[in-house]
Amino acid sequence: NFKREARIIHSKSSDFLLFTLINGAYLNLTLNWLCNVAPFPTSVHRKTLIVSLDAKACKVIQKIWKQVKCMYIKVHGDYNSPLSWGRQNYINLLSLRSQLLLILAQLELPYILFETDAVWLRDPMEFFQNQTLIDDADIIVPTKGYPDHGLTYAFDPMIVYPSNASLVLMRELNLQLSKDPKVYDQDVLDQLCRQQYFGLVCRQFEWTEVADGKWFKLSESERAHLRPYIVNNNYYVGVDNKISRQALNDLWFLSVKNNCNFSKVQNLLRRYGSQA
């Protein structure tokens, strides 16, 4: 079923399939992201496949945004309350996600893994498309703003091009995660990219193109010189904290009733997107 949906969505896309895995606690962040990207001219919604561990979340998403495909996957255990970074059920969620990444690699579709707690300040689709022109990378991932014990490869957004090396990467990622239930996907990725596992070529977005939680710490004048396409809302634990941080930075686009406030999005795009 997942395979079929992925194929259908990709057939409607001129470039990539966009894929994310959410749980019930991520519903509002996901609605905020859907509102954020709704005005983009590249029809981001039509290219997006959301897999949800919560059936209700899918109903809410598809009621508001008809073009978005949301698929419910039933898993045993409580995965829909807010998950703590580093706890076992959080790591299990990453393991499930890596299984889905492997399936997409087997389908040989170019796809982008993303997370919905990010803000897209400008439409990145053309930028993503242009990444292929540079060299023969198998995957492209962001750079960490704060190198973490020498780890510099962040996990998403991740562009995955269909190649033998990206398929081997996803197989090995799944193998290592299944062997050690305490290991993190991004640690495995970092290690495989560094050793150019079976000829794997990993490239990185510049931090100025895809920024992370460090961006929120910058002053307005420092931000004025930067024009990232995407800012990942990380280095911050907890859904409510993430939402508060986005709201304090005028990056929360939902009303109290969770309706999309288009004028807020337009203000954002004018502020960050128009100075080409």
PDB file of C-alpha atoms in Angstrom:
ATOM      1  CA  ASN A   1       0.000   0.000   0.000  1.00  0.00           C
ATOM      2  CA  PHE A   2       2.817   2.388   0.921  1.00  0.00           C
ATOM      3  CA  LYS A   3       4.609   1.445  -2.298  1.00  0.00           C
ATOM      4  CA  ARG A   4       1.509   2.080  -4.374  1.00  0.00           C
ATOM      5  CA  GLU A   5       0.844   5.491  -2.804  1.00  0.00           C
ATOM      6  CA  ALA A   6       4.482   6.513  -3.254  1.00  0.00           C
ATOM      7  CA  ARG A   7       4.403   5.557  -6.935  1.00  0.00           C
ATOM      8  CA  ILE A   8       1.137   7.433  -7.550  1.00  0.00           C
ATOM      9  CA  ILE A   9       2.367  10.615  -5.868  1.00  0.00           C
ATOM     10  CA  HIS A  10       5.698  10.534  -7.654  1.00  0.00           C
ATOM     11  CA  SER A  11       3.941  10.105 -10.995  1.00  0.00           C
ATOM     12  CA  LYS A  12       2.251  13.494 -10.374  1.00  0.00           C
ATOM     13  CA  SER A  13       5.525  15.180  -9.465  1.00  0.00           C
ATOM     14  CA  SER A  14       7.948  16.693 -11.933  1.00  0.00           C
ATOM     15  CA  ASP A  15      10.856  16.175  -9.561  1.00  0.00           C
ATOM     16  CA  PHE A  16      10.743  14.547  -6.118  1.00  0.00           C
ATOM     17  CA  LEU A  17       8.440  12.694  -3.801  1.00  0.00           C
ATOM     18  CA  LEU A  18       8.419  14.419  -0.396  1.00  0.00           C
ATOM     19  CA  PHE A  19       8.092  12.014   2.520  1.00  0.00           C
ATOM     20  CA  THR A  20       7.660  12.412   6.275  1.00  0.00           C
ATOM     21  CA  LEU A  21       6.626  10.217   9.191  1.00  0.00           C
ATOM     22  CA  ILE A  22       4.590  11.818  11.991  1.00  0.00           C
ATOM     23  CA  ASN A  23       2.798  10.802  15.159  1.00  0.00           C
ATOM     24  CA  GLY A  24      -0.284  12.319  16.812  1.00  0.00           C
ATOM     25  CA  ALA A  25       1.782  14.789  18.841  1.00  0.00           C
ATOM     26  CA  TYR A  26       3.195  16.254  15.608  1.00  0.00           C
ATOM     27  CA  LEU A  27      -0.208  17.091  14.112  1.00  0.00           C
ATOM     28  CA  ASN A  28      -0.096  20.843  14.818  1.00  0.00           C
ATOM     29  CA  LEU A  29       3.500  21.184  13.635  1.00  0.00           C
ATOM     30  CA  THR A  30       2.465  19.347  10.464  1.00  0.00           C
ATOM     31  CA  LEU A  31      -0.570  21.596   9.922  1.00  0.00           C
ATOM     32  CA  ASN A  32       1.711  24.595  10.384  1.00  0.00           C
ATOM     33  CA  TRP A  33       4.144  23.266   7.768  1.00  0.00           C
ATOM     34  CA  LEU A  34       1.302  22.534   5.317  1.00  0.00           C
ATOM     35  CA  CYS A  35       0.078  26.103   5.775  1.00  0.00           C
ATOM     36  CA  ASN A  36       3.642  27.412   5.335  1.00  0.00           C
ATOM     37  CA  VAL A  37       4.191  25.707   1.949  1.00  0.00           C
ATOM     38  CA  ALA A  38       0.635  26.063   0.587  1.00  0.00           C
ATOM     39  CA  PRO A  39       1.367  29.233  -1.474  1.00  0.00           C
ATOM     40  CA  PHE A  40       4.552  27.881  -3.099  1.00  0.00           C
ATOM     41  CA  PRO A  41       4.230  27.760  -6.893  1.00  0.00           C
ATOM     42  CA  THR A  42       5.758  24.276  -7.157  1.00  0.00           C
ATOM     43  CA  SER A  43       2.681  22.475  -5.719  1.00  0.00           C
ATOM     44  CA  VAL A  44       4.511  21.038  -2.732  1.00  0.00           C
ATOM     45  CA  HIS A  45       1.293  19.510  -1.362  1.00  0.00           C
ATOM     46  CA  ARG A  46       0.768  17.329  -4.421  1.00  0.00           C
ATOM     47  CA  LYS A  47       4.258  15.857  -4.036  1.00  0.00           C
ATOM     48  CA  THR A  48       3.906  15.030  -0.347  1.00  0.00           C
ATOM     49  CA  LEU A  49       3.291  11.674   1.300  1.00  0.00           C
ATOM     50  CA  ILE A  50       2.706  11.866   5.047  1.00  0.00           C
ATOM     51  CA  VAL A  51       2.734   8.598   6.966  1.00  0.00           C
ATOM     52  CA  SER A  52       1.004   8.945  10.327  1.00  0.00           C
ATOM     53  CA  LEU A  53       0.906   6.597  13.299  1.00  0.00           C
ATOM     54  CA  ASP A  54      -2.345   8.283  14.292  1.00  0.00           C
ATOM     55  CA  ALA A  55      -5.486   7.740  12.210  1.00  0.00           C
ATOM     56  CA  LYS A  56      -7.152  10.899  13.505  1.00  0.00           C
ATOM     57  CA  ALA A  57      -4.219  13.057  12.418  1.00  0.00           C
ATOM     58  CA  CYS A  58      -4.644  11.832   8.835  1.00  0.00           C
ATOM     59  CA  LYS A  59      -8.367  12.636   8.898  1.00  0.00           C
ATOM     60  CA  VAL A  60      -7.696  16.176  10.109  1.00  0.00           C
ATOM     61  CA  ILE A  61      -4.947  16.772   7.531  1.00  0.00           C
ATOM     62  CA  GLN A  62      -6.966  15.475   4.585  1.00  0.00           C
ATOM     63  CA  LYS A  63     -10.080  17.357   5.597  1.00  0.00           C
ATOM     64  CA  ILE A  64      -8.191  20.666   5.479  1.00  0.00           C
ATOM     65  CA  TRP A  65      -5.754  19.934   2.649  1.00  0.00           C
ATOM     66  CA  LYS A  66      -7.396  17.796  -0.005  1.00  0.00           C
ATOM     67  CA  GLN A  67      -4.298  17.487  -2.204  1.00  0.00           C
ATOM     68  CA  VAL A  68      -2.111  16.034   0.527  1.00  0.00           C
ATOM     69  CA  LYS A  69      -1.881  12.272   0.851  1.00  0.00           C
ATOM     70  CA  CYS A  70      -1.788  11.055   4.437  1.00  0.00           C
ATOM     71  CA  MET A  71      -1.491   7.346   5.136  1.00  0.00           C
ATOM     72  CA  TYR A  72      -2.153   5.727   8.495  1.00  0.00           C
ATOM     73  CA  ILE A  73       0.115   2.914   9.644  1.00  0.00           C
ATOM     74  CA  LYS A  74      -0.921   1.001  12.745  1.00  0.00           C
ATOM     75  CA  VAL A  75       1.856   0.131  15.188  1.00  0.00           C
ATOM     76  CA  HIS A  76       1.655  -1.493  18.602  1.00  0.00           C
ATOM     77  CA  GLY A  77       2.452   0.608  21.644  1.00  0.00           C
ATOM     78  CA  ASP A  78       2.000   4.268  22.473  1.00  0.00           C
ATOM     79  CA  TYR A  79       3.664   6.322  19.795  1.00  0.00           C
ATOM     80  CA  ASN A  80       1.242   9.218  19.598  1.00  0.00           C
ATOM     81  CA  SER A  81       1.957  11.129  22.766  1.00  0.00           C
ATOM     82  CA  PRO A  82       4.987  13.444  22.614  1.00  0.00           C
ATOM     83  CA  LEU A  83       8.102  11.276  22.331  1.00  0.00           C
ATOM     84  CA  SER A  84      11.217  12.212  24.265  1.00  0.00           C
ATOM     85  CA  TRP A  85      14.358  12.519  22.193  1.00  0.00           C
ATOM     86  CA  GLY A  86      16.611   9.604  23.086  1.00  0.00           C
ATOM     87  CA  ARG A  87      13.940   7.424  24.675  1.00  0.00           C
ATOM     88  CA  GLN A  88      13.460   3.935  23.294  1.00  0.00           C
ATOM     89  CA  ASN A  89      10.087   4.565  21.616  1.00  0.00           C
ATOM     90  CA  TYR A  90      11.612   7.589  19.862  1.00  0.00           C
ATOM     91  CA  ILE A  91      14.449   5.420  18.560  1.00  0.00           C
ATOM     92  CA  ASN A  92      11.901   2.766  17.493  1.00  0.00           C
ATOM     93  CA  LEU A  93      10.114   5.448  15.478  1.00  0.00           C
ATOM     94  CA  LEU A  94      13.368   6.266  13.666  1.00  0.00           C
ATOM     95  CA  SER A  95      13.798   2.571  12.966  1.00  0.00           C
ATOM     96  CA  LEU A  96      10.334   2.376  11.372  1.00  0.00           C
ATOM     97  CA  ARG A  97      11.153   5.472   9.333  1.00  0.00           C
ATOM     98  CA  SER A  98      14.362   3.885   8.055  1.00  0.00           C
ATOM     99  CA  GLN A  99      12.361   0.854   6.879  1.00  0.00           C
ATOM    100  CA  LEU A 100      10.146   3.179   4.837  1.00  0.00           C
ATOM    101  CA  LEU A 101      13.238   4.946   3.452  1.00  0.00           C
ATOM    102  CA  LEU A 102      14.533   1.581   2.270  1.00  0.00           C
ATOM    103  CA  ILE A 103      11.238   0.793   0.522  1.00  0.00           C
ATOM    104  CA  LEU A 104      11.401   4.150  -1.303  1.00  0.00           C
ATOM    105  CA  ALA A 105      15.000   3.437  -2.348  1.00  0.00           C
ATOM    106  CA  GLN A 106      13.886   0.039  -3.689  1.00  0.00           C
ATOM    107  CA  LEU A 107      11.222   1.795  -5.778  1.00  0.00           C
ATOM    108  CA  GLU A 108      14.026   3.814  -7.413  1.00  0.00           C
ATOM    109  CA  LEU A 109      12.210   7.126  -6.969  1.00  0.00           C
ATOM    110  CA  PRO A 110      14.095  10.335  -6.256  1.00  0.00           C
ATOM    111  CA  TYR A 111      12.722  11.439  -2.897  1.00  0.00           C
ATOM    112  CA  ILE A 112      13.249  13.890  -0.071  1.00  0.00           C
ATOM    113  CA  LEU A 113      12.844  12.969   3.566  1.00  0.00           C
ATOM    114  CA  PHE A 114      11.793  15.994   5.617  1.00  0.00           C
ATOM    115  CA  GLU A 115      10.372  16.790   9.048  1.00  0.00           C
ATOM    116  CA  THR A 116       7.422  19.032   9.677  1.00  0.00           C
ATOM    117  CA  ASP A 117       8.959  20.949  12.580  1.00  0.00           C
ATOM    118  CA  ALA A 118      10.983  22.892  10.013  1.00  0.00           C
ATOM    119  CA  VAL A 119      10.082  26.264   8.513  1.00  0.00           C
ATOM    120  CA  TRP A 120      10.464  26.745   4.767  1.00  0.00           C
ATOM    121  CA  LEU A 121      11.305  30.431   4.347  1.00  0.00           C
ATOM    122  CA  ARG A 122      11.433  30.153   0.550  1.00  0.00           C
ATOM    123  CA  ASP A 123      10.302  27.558  -1.951  1.00  0.00           C
ATOM    124  CA  PRO A 124      13.263  25.148  -2.123  1.00  0.00           C
ATOM    125  CA  MET A 125      12.101  22.866  -4.931  1.00  0.00           C
ATOM    126  CA  GLU A 126      14.101  24.510  -7.712  1.00  0.00           C
ATOM    127  CA  PHE A 127      17.118  24.677  -5.411  1.00  0.00           C
ATOM    128  CA  PHE A 128      16.713  20.942  -4.683  1.00  0.00           C
ATOM    129  CA  GLN A 129      16.406  20.239  -8.397  1.00  0.00           C
ATOM    130  CA  ASN A 130      19.607  22.161  -9.132  1.00  0.00           C
ATOM    131  CA  GLN A 131      21.613  20.084  -6.659  1.00  0.00           C
ATOM    132  CA  THR A 132      21.727  17.264  -9.196  1.00  0.00           C
ATOM    133  CA  LEU A 133      23.543  19.410 -11.709  1.00  0.00           C
ATOM    134  CA  ILE A 134      26.647  19.707  -9.576  1.00  0.00           C
ATOM    135  CA  ASP A 135      27.916  16.153  -9.248  1.00  0.00           C
ATOM    136  CA  ASP A 136      26.868  12.565  -8.877  1.00  0.00           C
ATOM    137  CA  ALA A 137      25.874  12.610  -5.200  1.00  0.00           C
ATOM    138  CA  ASP A 138      23.756   9.713  -3.970  1.00  0.00           C
ATOM    139  CA  ILE A 139      22.358  11.670  -1.050  1.00  0.00           C
ATOM    140  CA  ILE A 140      22.479  15.278   0.125  1.00  0.00           C
ATOM    141  CA  VAL A 141      21.916  16.226   3.766  1.00  0.00           C
ATOM    142  CA  PRO A 142      22.360  19.368   5.880  1.00  0.00           C
ATOM    143  CA  THR A 143      25.411  20.422   7.857  1.00  0.00           C
ATOM    144  CA  LYS A 144      25.089  20.700  11.629  1.00  0.00           C
ATOM    145  CA  GLY A 145      25.375  24.220  13.007  1.00  0.00           C
ATOM    146  CA  TYR A 146      27.064  22.810  16.101  1.00  0.00           C
ATOM    147  CA  PRO A 147      29.292  19.862  15.161  1.00  0.00           C
ATOM    148  CA  ASP A 148      28.351  17.149  17.629  1.00  0.00           C
ATOM    149  CA  HIS A 149      31.380  15.151  18.857  1.00  0.00           C
ATOM    150  CA  GLY A 150      32.790  15.519  15.363  1.00  0.00           C
ATOM    151  CA  LEU A 151      29.528  14.488  13.662  1.00  0.00           C
ATOM    152  CA  THR A 152      28.654  16.987  10.954  1.00  0.00           C
ATOM    153  CA  TYR A 153      26.020  15.212   8.840  1.00  0.00           C
ATOM    154  CA  ALA A 154      22.443  16.039   9.836  1.00  0.00           C
ATOM    155  CA  PHE A 155      19.672  13.667   8.723  1.00  0.00           C
ATOM    156  CA  ASP A 156      17.039  15.785   7.037  1.00  0.00           C
ATOM    157  CA  PRO A 157      15.935  17.190   4.733  1.00  0.00           C
ATOM    158  CA  MET A 158      17.674  14.382   2.884  1.00  0.00           C
ATOM    159  CA  ILE A 159      17.618  14.161  -0.899  1.00  0.00           C
ATOM    160  CA  VAL A 160      17.970  10.552  -2.002  1.00  0.00           C
ATOM    161  CA  TYR A 161      18.728   9.843  -5.642  1.00  0.00           C
ATOM    162  CA  PRO A 162      17.963   6.375  -6.988  1.00  0.00           C
ATOM    163  CA  SER A 163      21.314   4.618  -7.228  1.00  0.00           C
ATOM    164  CA  ASN A 164      22.909   1.392  -6.188  1.00  0.00           C
ATOM    165  CA  ALA A 165      24.884   3.185  -3.472  1.00  0.00           C
ATOM    166  CA  SER A 166      21.821   4.843  -1.915  1.00  0.00           C
ATOM    167  CA  LEU A 167      20.044   1.481  -1.870  1.00  0.00           C
ATOM    168  CA  VAL A 168      23.048  -0.151  -0.171  1.00  0.00           C
ATOM    169  CA  LEU A 169      23.120   2.745   2.324  1.00  0.00           C
ATOM    170  CA  MET A 170      19.466   2.245   3.303  1.00  0.00           C
ATOM    171  CA  ARG A 171      19.967  -1.516   3.644  1.00  0.00           C
ATOM    172  CA  GLU A 172      22.975  -1.036   5.908  1.00  0.00           C
ATOM    173  CA  LEU A 173      21.172   1.662   7.923  1.00  0.00           C
ATOM    174  CA  ASN A 174      18.320  -0.762   8.609  1.00  0.00           C
ATOM    175  CA  LEU A 175      20.714  -3.572   9.426  1.00  0.00           C
ATOM    176  CA  GLN A 176      22.654  -1.512  11.972  1.00  0.00           C
ATOM    177  CA  LEU A 177      19.486  -0.138  13.585  1.00  0.00           C
ATOM    178  CA  SER A 178      18.018  -3.624  13.923  1.00  0.00           C
ATOM    179  CA  LYS A 179      21.262  -5.014  15.402  1.00  0.00           C
ATOM    180  CA  ASP A 180      21.581  -2.322  18.076  1.00  0.00           C
ATOM    181  CA  PRO A 181      18.311  -0.877  19.434  1.00  0.00           C
ATOM    182  CA  LYS A 182      20.198   2.014  21.077  1.00  0.00           C
ATOM    183  CA  VAL A 183      21.850   3.409  17.980  1.00  0.00           C
ATOM    184  CA  TYR A 184      20.723   6.596  16.202  1.00  0.00           C
ATOM    185  CA  ASP A 185      20.034   6.835  12.487  1.00  0.00           C
ATOM    186  CA  GLN A 186      22.099  10.018  12.104  1.00  0.00           C
ATOM    187  CA  ASP A 187      25.145   8.409  13.758  1.00  0.00           C
ATOM    188  CA  VAL A 188      24.988   5.490  11.317  1.00  0.00           C
ATOM    189  CA  LEU A 189      24.534   7.884   8.392  1.00  0.00           C
ATOM    190  CA  ASP A 190      27.524   9.970   9.478  1.00  0.00           C
ATOM    191  CA  GLN A 191      29.732   6.887   9.713  1.00  0.00           C
ATOM    192  CA  LEU A 192      28.650   5.460   6.316  1.00  0.00           C
ATOM    193  CA  CYS A 193      29.049   8.822   4.576  1.00  0.00           C
ATOM    194  CA  ARG A 194      32.528   9.316   6.014  1.00  0.00           C
ATOM    195  CA  GLN A 195      33.761   5.918   4.920  1.00  0.00           C
ATOM    196  CA  GLN A 196      32.089   6.334   1.488  1.00  0.00           C
ATOM    197  CA  TYR A 197      30.490   2.976   2.065  1.00  0.00           C
ATOM    198  CA  PHE A 198      30.459   0.949  -1.192  1.00  0.00           C
ATOM    199  CA  GLY A 199      31.263   4.108  -3.146  1.00  0.00           C
ATOM    200  CA  LEU A 200      28.516   6.179  -1.476  1.00  0.00           C
ATOM    201  CA  VAL A 201      28.795   9.900  -2.293  1.00  0.00           C
ATOM    202  CA  CYS A 202      27.200  12.130   0.375  1.00  0.00           C
ATOM    203  CA  ARG A 203      27.145  15.850  -0.186  1.00  0.00           C
ATOM    204  CA  GLN A 204      25.978  18.494   2.233  1.00  0.00           C
ATOM    205  CA  PHE A 205      23.853  21.578   1.886  1.00  0.00           C
ATOM    206  CA  GLU A 206      25.609  24.684   3.122  1.00  0.00           C
ATOM    207  CA  TRP A 207      24.388  25.772   6.547  1.00  0.00           C
ATOM    208  CA  THR A 208      23.382  29.061   4.910  1.00  0.00           C
ATOM    209  CA  GLU A 209      21.030  27.083   2.599  1.00  0.00           C
ATOM    210  CA  VAL A 210      19.486  24.703   5.122  1.00  0.00           C
ATOM    211  CA  ALA A 211      19.970  26.074   8.633  1.00  0.00           C
ATOM    212  CA  ASP A 212      19.149  24.518  11.981  1.00  0.00           C
ATOM    213  CA  GLY A 213      18.287  25.509  15.544  1.00  0.00           C
ATOM    214  CA  LYS A 214      21.364  27.723  15.696  1.00  0.00           C
ATOM    215  CA  TRP A 215      19.516  30.183  13.404  1.00  0.00           C
ATOM    216  CA  PHE A 216      17.001  30.940  16.169  1.00  0.00           C
ATOM    217  CA  LYS A 217      19.846  32.163  18.373  1.00  0.00           C
ATOM    218  CA  LEU A 218      20.954  34.788  15.834  1.00  0.00           C
ATOM    219  CA  SER A 219      20.033  38.450  16.149  1.00  0.00           C
ATOM    220  CA  GLU A 220      17.846  40.133  13.514  1.00  0.00           C
ATOM    221  CA  SER A 221      20.892  41.837  12.020  1.00  0.00           C
ATOM    222  CA  GLU A 222      22.757  38.523  11.757  1.00  0.00           C
ATOM    223  CA  ARG A 223      19.727  36.906  10.134  1.00  0.00           C
ATOM    224  CA  ALA A 224      19.472  39.741   7.628  1.00  0.00           C
ATOM    225  CA  HIS A 225      22.632  38.481   5.891  1.00  0.00           C
ATOM    226  CA  LEU A 226      21.361  34.915   5.627  1.00  0.00           C
ATOM    227  CA  ARG A 227      18.803  33.560   3.223  1.00  0.00           C
ATOM    228  CA  PRO A 228      18.262  29.898   4.059  1.00  0.00           C
ATOM    229  CA  TYR A 229      15.523  28.028   2.252  1.00  0.00           C
ATOM    230  CA  ILE A 230      14.764  25.909   5.296  1.00  0.00           C
ATOM    231  CA  VAL A 231      15.332  26.268   9.029  1.00  0.00           C
ATOM    232  CA  ASN A 232      15.157  23.075  11.076  1.00  0.00           C
ATOM    233  CA  ASN A 233      13.693  23.651  14.521  1.00  0.00           C
ATOM    234  CA  ASN A 234      16.075  21.349  16.373  1.00  0.00           C
ATOM    235  CA  TYR A 235      18.365  21.428  19.433  1.00  0.00           C
ATOM    236  CA  TYR A 236      15.140  21.970  21.289  1.00  0.00           C
ATOM    237  CA  VAL A 237      13.277  19.146  22.946  1.00  0.00           C
ATOM    238  CA  GLY A 238       9.490  18.933  23.146  1.00  0.00           C
ATOM    239  CA  VAL A 239       6.686  19.749  20.745  1.00  0.00           C
ATOM    240  CA  ASP A 240       5.315  22.645  22.835  1.00  0.00           C
ATOM    241  CA  ASN A 241       8.757  24.213  23.093  1.00  0.00           C
ATOM    242  CA  LYS A 242       9.216  23.972  19.339  1.00  0.00           C
ATOM    243  CA  ILE A 243       5.822  25.590  18.738  1.00  0.00           C
ATOM    244  CA  SER A 244       6.602  28.401  21.204  1.00  0.00           C
ATOM    245  CA  ARG A 245       9.932  29.071  19.551  1.00  0.00           C
ATOM    246  CA  GLN A 246       8.321  29.269  16.111  1.00  0.00           C
ATOM    247  CA  ALA A 247       5.569  31.547  17.443  1.00  0.00           C
ATOM    248  CA  LEU A 248       8.078  33.904  19.073  1.00  0.00           C
ATOM    249  CA  ASN A 249       9.814  34.217  15.711  1.00  0.00           C
ATOM    250  CA  ASP A 250       6.605  34.898  13.729  1.00  0.00           C
ATOM    251  CA  LEU A 251       6.841  31.436  12.199  1.00  0.00           C
ATOM    252  CA  TRP A 252       3.560  30.086  13.537  1.00  0.00           C
ATOM    253  CA  PHE A 253       0.835  30.417  10.918  1.00  0.00           C
ATOM    254  CA  LEU A 254      -2.145  28.746  12.583  1.00  0.00           C
ATOM    255  CA  SER A 255      -4.972  30.498  14.371  1.00  0.00           C
ATOM    256  CA  VAL A 256      -6.139  29.364  17.821  1.00  0.00           C
ATOM    257  CA  LYS A 257      -8.539  27.021  16.016  1.00  0.00           C
ATOM    258  CA  ASN A 258      -5.683  25.703  13.861  1.00  0.00           C
ATOM    259  CA  ASN A 259      -6.837  27.443  10.695  1.00  0.00           C
ATOM    260  CA  CYS A 260      -4.155  28.495   8.230  1.00  0.00           C
ATOM    261  CA  ASN A 261      -3.539  32.238   8.286  1.00  0.00           C
ATOM    262  CA  PHE A 262      -2.408  32.949   4.730  1.00  0.00           C
ATOM    263  CA  SER A 263      -1.543  36.576   5.364  1.00  0.00           C
ATOM    264  CA  LYS A 264       0.980  35.507   8.003  1.00  0.00           C
ATOM    265  CA  VAL A 265       2.589  33.163   5.484  1.00  0.00           C
ATOM    266  CA  GLN A 266       2.649  35.898   2.839  1.00  0.00           C
ATOM    267  CA  ASN A 267       4.380  38.213   5.322  1.00  0.00           C
ATOM    268  CA  LEU A 268       7.015  35.571   5.926  1.00  0.00           C
ATOM    269  CA  LEU A 269       7.593  34.995   2.212  1.00  0.00           C
ATOM    270  CA  ARG A 270       7.825  38.723   1.578  1.00  0.00           C
ATOM    271  CA  ARG A 271      10.303  39.083   4.396  1.00  0.00           C
ATOM    272  CA  TYR A 272      12.596  36.182   3.535  1.00  0.00           C
ATOM    273  CA  GLY A 273      11.760  35.246  -0.009  1.00  0.00           C
ATOM    274  CA  SER A 274      11.494  38.316  -2.140  1.00  0.00           C
ATOM    275  CA  GLN A 275      15.056  39.661  -2.056  1.00  0.00           C
ATOM    276  CA  ALA A 276      16.347  37.311  -4.733  1.00  0.00           C
TER     277      ALA A 276
END
